[in-house]
mmCIF file of C-alpha atoms in Angstrom:
data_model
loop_
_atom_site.group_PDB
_atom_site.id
_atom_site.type_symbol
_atom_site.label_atom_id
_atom_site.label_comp_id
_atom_site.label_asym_id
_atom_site.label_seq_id
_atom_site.Cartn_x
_atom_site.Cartn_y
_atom_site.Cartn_z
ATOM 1 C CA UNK A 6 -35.435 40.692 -23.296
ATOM 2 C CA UNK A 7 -38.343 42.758 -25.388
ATOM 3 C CA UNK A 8 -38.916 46.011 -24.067
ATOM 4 C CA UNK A 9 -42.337 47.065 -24.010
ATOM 5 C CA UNK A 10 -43.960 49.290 -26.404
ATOM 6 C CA UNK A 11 -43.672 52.711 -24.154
ATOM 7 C CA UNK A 12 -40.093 52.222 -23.371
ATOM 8 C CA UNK A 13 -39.626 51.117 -26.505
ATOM 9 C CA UNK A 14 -40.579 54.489 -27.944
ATOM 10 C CA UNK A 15 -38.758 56.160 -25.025
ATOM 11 C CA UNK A 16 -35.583 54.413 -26.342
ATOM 12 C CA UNK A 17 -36.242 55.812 -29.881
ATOM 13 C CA UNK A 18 -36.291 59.306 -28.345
ATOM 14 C CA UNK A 19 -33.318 59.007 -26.402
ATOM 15 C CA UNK A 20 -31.323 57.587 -29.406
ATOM 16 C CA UNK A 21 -32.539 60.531 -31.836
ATOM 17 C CA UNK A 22 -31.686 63.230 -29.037
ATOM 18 C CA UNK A 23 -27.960 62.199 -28.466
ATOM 19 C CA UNK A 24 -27.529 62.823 -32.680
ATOM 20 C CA UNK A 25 -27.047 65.935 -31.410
ATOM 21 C CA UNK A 26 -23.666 65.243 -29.328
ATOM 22 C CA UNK A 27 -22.867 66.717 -26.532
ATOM 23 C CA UNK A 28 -19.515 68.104 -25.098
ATOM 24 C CA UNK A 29 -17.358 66.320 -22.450
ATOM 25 C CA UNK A 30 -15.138 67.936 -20.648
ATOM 26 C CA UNK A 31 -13.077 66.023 -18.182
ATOM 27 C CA UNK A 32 -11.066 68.439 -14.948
ATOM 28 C CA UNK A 33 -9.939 67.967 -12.140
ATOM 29 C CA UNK A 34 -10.951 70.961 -9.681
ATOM 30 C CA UNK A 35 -8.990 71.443 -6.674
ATOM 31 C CA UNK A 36 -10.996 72.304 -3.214
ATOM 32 C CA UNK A 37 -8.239 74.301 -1.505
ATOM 33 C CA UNK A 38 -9.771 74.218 1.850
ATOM 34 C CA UNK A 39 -9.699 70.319 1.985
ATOM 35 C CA UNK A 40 -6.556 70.153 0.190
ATOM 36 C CA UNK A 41 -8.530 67.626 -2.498
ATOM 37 C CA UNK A 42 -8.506 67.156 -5.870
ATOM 38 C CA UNK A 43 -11.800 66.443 -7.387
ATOM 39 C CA UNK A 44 -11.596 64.830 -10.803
ATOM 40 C CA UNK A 45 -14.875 65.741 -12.733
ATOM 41 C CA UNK A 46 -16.399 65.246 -16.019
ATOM 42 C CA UNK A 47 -18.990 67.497 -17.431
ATOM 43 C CA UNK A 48 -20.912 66.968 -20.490
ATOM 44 C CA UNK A 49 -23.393 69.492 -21.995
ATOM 45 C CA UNK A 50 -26.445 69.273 -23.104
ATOM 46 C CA UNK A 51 -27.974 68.387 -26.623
ATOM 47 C CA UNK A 52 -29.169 72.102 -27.946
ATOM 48 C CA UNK A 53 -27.309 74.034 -25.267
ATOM 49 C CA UNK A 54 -28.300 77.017 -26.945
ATOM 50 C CA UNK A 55 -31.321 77.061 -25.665
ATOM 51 C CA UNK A 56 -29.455 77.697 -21.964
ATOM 52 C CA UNK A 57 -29.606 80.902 -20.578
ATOM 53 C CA UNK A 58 -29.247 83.071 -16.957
ATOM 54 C CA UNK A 59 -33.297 83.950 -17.845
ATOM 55 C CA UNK A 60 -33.965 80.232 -19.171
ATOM 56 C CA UNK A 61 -32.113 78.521 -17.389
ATOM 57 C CA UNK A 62 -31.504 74.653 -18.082
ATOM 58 C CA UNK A 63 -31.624 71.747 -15.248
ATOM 59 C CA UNK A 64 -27.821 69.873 -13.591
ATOM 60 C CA UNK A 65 -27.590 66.279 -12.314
ATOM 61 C CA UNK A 66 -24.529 65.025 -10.538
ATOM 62 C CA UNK A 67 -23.940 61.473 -11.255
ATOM 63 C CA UNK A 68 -22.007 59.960 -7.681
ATOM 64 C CA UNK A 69 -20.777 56.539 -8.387
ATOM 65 C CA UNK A 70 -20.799 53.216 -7.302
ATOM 66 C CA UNK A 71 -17.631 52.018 -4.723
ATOM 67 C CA UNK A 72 -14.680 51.360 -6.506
ATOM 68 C CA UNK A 73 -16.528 52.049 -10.045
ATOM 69 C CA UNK A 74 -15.358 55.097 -12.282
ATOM 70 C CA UNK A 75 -16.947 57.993 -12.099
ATOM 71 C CA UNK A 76 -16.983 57.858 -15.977
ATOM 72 C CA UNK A 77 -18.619 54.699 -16.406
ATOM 73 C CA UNK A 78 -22.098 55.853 -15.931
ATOM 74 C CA UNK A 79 -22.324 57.003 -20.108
ATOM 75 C CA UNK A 80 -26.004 55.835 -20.149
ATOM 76 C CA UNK A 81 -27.050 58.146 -17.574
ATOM 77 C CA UNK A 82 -25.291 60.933 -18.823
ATOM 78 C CA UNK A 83 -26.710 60.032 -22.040
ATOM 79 C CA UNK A 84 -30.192 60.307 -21.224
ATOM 80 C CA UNK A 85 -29.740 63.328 -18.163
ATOM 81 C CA UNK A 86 -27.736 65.623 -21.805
ATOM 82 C CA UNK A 87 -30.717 64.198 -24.163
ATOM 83 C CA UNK A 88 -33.206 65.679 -21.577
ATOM 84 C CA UNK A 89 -31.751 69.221 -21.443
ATOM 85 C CA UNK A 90 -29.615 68.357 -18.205
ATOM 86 C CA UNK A 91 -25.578 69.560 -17.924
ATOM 87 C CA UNK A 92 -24.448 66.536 -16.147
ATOM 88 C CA UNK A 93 -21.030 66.367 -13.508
ATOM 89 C CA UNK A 94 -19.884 63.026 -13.102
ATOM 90 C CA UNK A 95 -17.957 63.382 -9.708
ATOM 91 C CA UNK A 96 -15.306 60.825 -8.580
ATOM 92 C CA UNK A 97 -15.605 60.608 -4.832
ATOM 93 C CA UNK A 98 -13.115 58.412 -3.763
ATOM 94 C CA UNK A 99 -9.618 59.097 -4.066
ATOM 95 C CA UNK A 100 -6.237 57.194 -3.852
ATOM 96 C CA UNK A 101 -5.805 58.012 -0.250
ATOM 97 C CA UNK A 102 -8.727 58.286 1.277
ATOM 98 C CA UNK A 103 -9.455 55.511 3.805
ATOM 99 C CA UNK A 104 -11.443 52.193 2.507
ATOM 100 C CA UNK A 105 -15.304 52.076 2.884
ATOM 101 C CA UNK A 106 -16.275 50.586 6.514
ATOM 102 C CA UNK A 107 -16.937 47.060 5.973
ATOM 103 C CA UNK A 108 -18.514 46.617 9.290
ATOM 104 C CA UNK A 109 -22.154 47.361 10.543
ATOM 105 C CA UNK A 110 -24.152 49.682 11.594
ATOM 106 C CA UNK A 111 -24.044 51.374 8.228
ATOM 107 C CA UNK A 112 -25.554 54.500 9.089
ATOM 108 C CA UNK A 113 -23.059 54.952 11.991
ATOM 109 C CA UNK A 114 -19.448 53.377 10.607
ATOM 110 C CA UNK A 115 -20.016 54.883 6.860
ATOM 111 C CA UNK A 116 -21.444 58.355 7.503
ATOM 112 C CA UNK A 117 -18.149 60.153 7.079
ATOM 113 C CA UNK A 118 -17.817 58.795 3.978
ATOM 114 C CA UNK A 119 -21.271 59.953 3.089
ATOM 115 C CA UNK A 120 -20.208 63.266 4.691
ATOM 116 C CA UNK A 121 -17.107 64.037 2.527
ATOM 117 C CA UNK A 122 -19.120 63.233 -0.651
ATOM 118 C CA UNK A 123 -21.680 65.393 0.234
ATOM 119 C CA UNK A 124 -19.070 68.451 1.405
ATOM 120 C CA UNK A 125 -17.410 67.279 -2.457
ATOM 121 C CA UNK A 126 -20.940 67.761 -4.142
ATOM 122 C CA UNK A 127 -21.490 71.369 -2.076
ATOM 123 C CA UNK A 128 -18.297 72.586 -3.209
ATOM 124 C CA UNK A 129 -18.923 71.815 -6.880
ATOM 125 C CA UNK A 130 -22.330 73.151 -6.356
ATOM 126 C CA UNK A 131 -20.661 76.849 -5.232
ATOM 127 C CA UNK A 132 -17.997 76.331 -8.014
ATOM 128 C CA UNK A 133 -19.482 75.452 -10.902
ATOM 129 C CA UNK A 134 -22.301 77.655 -10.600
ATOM 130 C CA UNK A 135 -20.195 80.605 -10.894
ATOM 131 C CA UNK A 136 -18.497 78.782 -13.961
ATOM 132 C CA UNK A 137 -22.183 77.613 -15.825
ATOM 133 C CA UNK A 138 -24.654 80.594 -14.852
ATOM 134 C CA UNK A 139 -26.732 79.499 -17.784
ATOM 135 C CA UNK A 140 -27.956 76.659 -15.733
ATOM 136 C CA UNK A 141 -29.478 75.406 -12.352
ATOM 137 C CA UNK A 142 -27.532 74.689 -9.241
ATOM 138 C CA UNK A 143 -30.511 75.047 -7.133
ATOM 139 C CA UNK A 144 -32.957 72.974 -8.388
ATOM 140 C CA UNK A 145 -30.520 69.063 -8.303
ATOM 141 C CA UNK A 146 -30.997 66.229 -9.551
ATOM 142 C CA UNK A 147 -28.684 63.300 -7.732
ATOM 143 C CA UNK A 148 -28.010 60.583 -9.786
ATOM 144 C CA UNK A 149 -25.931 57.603 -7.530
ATOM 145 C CA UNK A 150 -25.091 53.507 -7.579
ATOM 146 C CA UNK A 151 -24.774 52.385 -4.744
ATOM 147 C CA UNK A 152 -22.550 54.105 -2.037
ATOM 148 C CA UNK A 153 -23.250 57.051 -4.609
ATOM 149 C CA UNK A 154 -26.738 56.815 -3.754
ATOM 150 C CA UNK A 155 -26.353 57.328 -0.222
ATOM 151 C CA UNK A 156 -24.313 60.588 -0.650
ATOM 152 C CA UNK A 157 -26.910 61.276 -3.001
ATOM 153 C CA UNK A 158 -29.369 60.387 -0.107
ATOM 154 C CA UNK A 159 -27.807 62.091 2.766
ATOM 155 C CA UNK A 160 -27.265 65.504 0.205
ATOM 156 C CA UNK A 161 -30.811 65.573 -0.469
ATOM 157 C CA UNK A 162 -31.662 64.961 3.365
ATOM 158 C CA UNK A 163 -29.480 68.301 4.504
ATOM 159 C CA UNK A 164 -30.075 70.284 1.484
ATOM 160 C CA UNK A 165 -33.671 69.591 0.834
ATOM 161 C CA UNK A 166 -34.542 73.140 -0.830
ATOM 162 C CA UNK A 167 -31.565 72.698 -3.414
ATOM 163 C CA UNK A 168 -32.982 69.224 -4.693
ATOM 164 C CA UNK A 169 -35.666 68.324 -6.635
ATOM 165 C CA UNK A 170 -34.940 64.761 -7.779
ATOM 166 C CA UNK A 171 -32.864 61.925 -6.175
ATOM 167 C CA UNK A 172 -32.275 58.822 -8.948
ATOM 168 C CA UNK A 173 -30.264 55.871 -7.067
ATOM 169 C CA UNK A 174 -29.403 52.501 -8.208
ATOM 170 C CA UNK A 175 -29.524 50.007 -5.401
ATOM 171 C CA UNK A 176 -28.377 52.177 -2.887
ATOM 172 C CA UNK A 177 -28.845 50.012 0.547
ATOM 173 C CA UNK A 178 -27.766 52.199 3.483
ATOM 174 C CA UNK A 179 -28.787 56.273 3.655
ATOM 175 C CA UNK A 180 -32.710 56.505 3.995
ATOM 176 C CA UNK A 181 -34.190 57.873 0.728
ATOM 177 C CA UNK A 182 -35.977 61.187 1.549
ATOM 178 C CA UNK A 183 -39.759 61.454 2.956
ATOM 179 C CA UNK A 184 -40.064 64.902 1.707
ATOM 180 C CA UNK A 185 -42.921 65.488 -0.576
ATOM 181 C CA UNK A 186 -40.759 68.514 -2.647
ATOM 182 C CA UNK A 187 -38.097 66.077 -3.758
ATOM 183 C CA UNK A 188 -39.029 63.540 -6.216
ATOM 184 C CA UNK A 189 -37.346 60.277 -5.863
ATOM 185 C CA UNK A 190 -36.811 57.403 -8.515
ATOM 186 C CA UNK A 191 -34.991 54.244 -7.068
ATOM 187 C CA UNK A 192 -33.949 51.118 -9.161
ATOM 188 C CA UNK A 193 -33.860 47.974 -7.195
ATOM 189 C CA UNK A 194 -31.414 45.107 -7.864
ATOM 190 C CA UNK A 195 -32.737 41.765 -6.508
ATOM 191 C CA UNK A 196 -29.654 39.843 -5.290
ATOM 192 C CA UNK A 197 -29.468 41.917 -1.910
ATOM 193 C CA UNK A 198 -31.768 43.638 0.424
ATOM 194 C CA UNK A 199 -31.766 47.213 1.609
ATOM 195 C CA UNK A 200 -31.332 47.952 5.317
ATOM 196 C CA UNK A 201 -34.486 48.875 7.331
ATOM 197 C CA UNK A 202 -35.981 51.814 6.727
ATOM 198 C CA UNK A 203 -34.093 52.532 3.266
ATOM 199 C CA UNK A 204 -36.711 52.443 1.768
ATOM 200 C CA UNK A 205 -40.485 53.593 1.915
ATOM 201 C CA UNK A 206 -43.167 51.483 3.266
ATOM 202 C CA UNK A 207 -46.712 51.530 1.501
ATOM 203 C CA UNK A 208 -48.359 53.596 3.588
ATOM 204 C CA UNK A 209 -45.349 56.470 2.980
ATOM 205 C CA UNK A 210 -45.197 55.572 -0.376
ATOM 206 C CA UNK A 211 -48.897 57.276 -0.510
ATOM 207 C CA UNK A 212 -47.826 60.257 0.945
ATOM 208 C CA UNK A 213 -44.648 61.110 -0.840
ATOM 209 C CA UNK A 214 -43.027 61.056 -4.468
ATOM 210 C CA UNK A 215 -41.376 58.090 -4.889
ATOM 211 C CA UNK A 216 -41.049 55.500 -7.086
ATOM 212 C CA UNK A 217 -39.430 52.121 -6.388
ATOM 213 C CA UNK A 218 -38.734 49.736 -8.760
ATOM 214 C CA UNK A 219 -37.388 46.471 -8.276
ATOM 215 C CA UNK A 220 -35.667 45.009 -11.651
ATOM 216 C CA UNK A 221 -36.201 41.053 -11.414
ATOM 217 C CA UNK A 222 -32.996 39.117 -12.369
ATOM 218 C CA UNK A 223 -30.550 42.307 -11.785
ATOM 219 C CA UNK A 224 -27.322 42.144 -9.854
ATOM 220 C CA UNK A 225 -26.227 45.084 -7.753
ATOM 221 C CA UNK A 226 -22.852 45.557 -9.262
ATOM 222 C CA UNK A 227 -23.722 44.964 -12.640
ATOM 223 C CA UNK A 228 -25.486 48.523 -12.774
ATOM 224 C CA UNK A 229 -23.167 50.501 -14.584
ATOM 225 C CA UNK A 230 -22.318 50.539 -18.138
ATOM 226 C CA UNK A 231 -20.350 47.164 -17.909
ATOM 227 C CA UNK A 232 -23.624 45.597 -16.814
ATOM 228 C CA UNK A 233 -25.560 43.490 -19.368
ATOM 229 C CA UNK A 234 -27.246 45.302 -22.184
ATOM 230 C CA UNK A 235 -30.765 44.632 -20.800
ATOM 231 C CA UNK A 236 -30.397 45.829 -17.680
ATOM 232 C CA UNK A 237 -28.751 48.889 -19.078
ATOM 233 C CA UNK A 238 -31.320 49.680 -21.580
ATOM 234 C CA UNK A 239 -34.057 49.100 -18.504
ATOM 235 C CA UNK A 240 -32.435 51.491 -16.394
ATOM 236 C CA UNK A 241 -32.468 54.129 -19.191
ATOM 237 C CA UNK A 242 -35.788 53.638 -20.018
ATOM 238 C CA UNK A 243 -37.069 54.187 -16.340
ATOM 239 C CA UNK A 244 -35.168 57.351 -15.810
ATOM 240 C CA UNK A 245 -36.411 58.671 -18.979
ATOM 241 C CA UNK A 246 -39.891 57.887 -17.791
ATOM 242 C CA UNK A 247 -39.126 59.451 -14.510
ATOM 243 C CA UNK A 248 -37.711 62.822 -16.184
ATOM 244 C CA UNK A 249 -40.465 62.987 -18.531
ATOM 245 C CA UNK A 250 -43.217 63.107 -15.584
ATOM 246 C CA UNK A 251 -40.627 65.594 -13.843
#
């Protein structure tokens, strides 16, 4: 599938900025209190130099989709390092945690899932700040598929003044914000619907930043990096387009 001409040159961009490659470093941090152990990977950005505690550069957290690897997300973290961003992939979901709530009413049966990612996300918020004061911890940008996309969602819905953009792919359940501070880009696959209310209606999508996008012929759990090339190259394009209006 052709891309057009302004993602086209987006796509040039992106592939010129990650030249310059970034650093990955891949930890497990341990959150005492909860007895957890949080494995994490955190690339750099392109030109880190340019970080500083007066200058200080932007952070996304990249949540993923259920049962997906936190580490297979490498086109978002291409584009969030290529923009200047230090990016945390987190994985949420551990070996003994008990199984996502296959049973509705979403909001009620899955919000203590949504609740331990988010307590996950604070803690590496209070961690790594200490660890990276060259860059921003309270200025966010979420990045989630799916059940990542509702933590995302519910983070940026009781920390509103620490996030400034939400990015979610296809996430059905956790309302996306109505808060005209946060910025909101969300990619829509089009083989299942969102619950009510997910998502904005067209007389809040007047009022407040957000952007919904709904990719024709895309499959919810083909967006990751094992998805088809297409759709991986159209997701990059619209969150460069997104960042570069930011």
């Amino acid at each position: 599938m052709p891309l057009p001409f302004k993602y086209f040159v987006s796509f040039c961009f992106l592939i010129v900025s990650v030249t310059a490659s970034s650093a990955t470093n891949s930890e497990v941090i341990v959150d005492k209190a909860r007895d957890r152990a949080i494995p994490i990977s955190i690339s750099l950005p392109a030109y880190n130099e340019h970080c500083s505690q007066q200058t200080k550069c932007p952070v996304a957290f990249i949540s993923a989709g259920y049962g997906i690897a936190h580490t297979d997300y490498q086109f978002a973290v291409d584009v969030f390092t290529a923009k200047g961003y230090l990016s945390i992939a987190v994985a949420h979901e551990l070996k003994n945690d008990p199984a996502l709530n296959s049973n509705p009413p979403y909001m009620a049966t899955r919000i203590e899932n949504w609740h331990r990612g988010v307590v996950t996300l604070k803690f590496l918020v209070e961690k790594l700040s200490a660890k990276y004061p060259a860059y921003d911890f309270s200025h966010l940008t979420l990045f989630g598929h799916s059940n990542g996309g509702d933590i995302s969602a519910l983070y940026a819905a009781i920390y509103p003044n620490e996030v400034s953009n939400v990015i979610t792919l296809d996430h059905r359940r956790m309302l996306l914000p109505r808060n005209k501070n946060i910025r909101v880009l969300t990619l829509r696959g089009s083989d299942y619907p969102a619950d009510r209310d997910v998502l904005l209606n067209s007389r809040e999508l007047v009022q407040y930043p957000v952007t919904q996008i709904l990719i024709a012929k895309s499959r919810h759990n083909d967006m990751y990096d094992g998805g088809p090339n297409w759709l991986v190259e159209r997701m990059s394009q619209e969150i460069i387009q997104f960042l570069q209006n930011s």
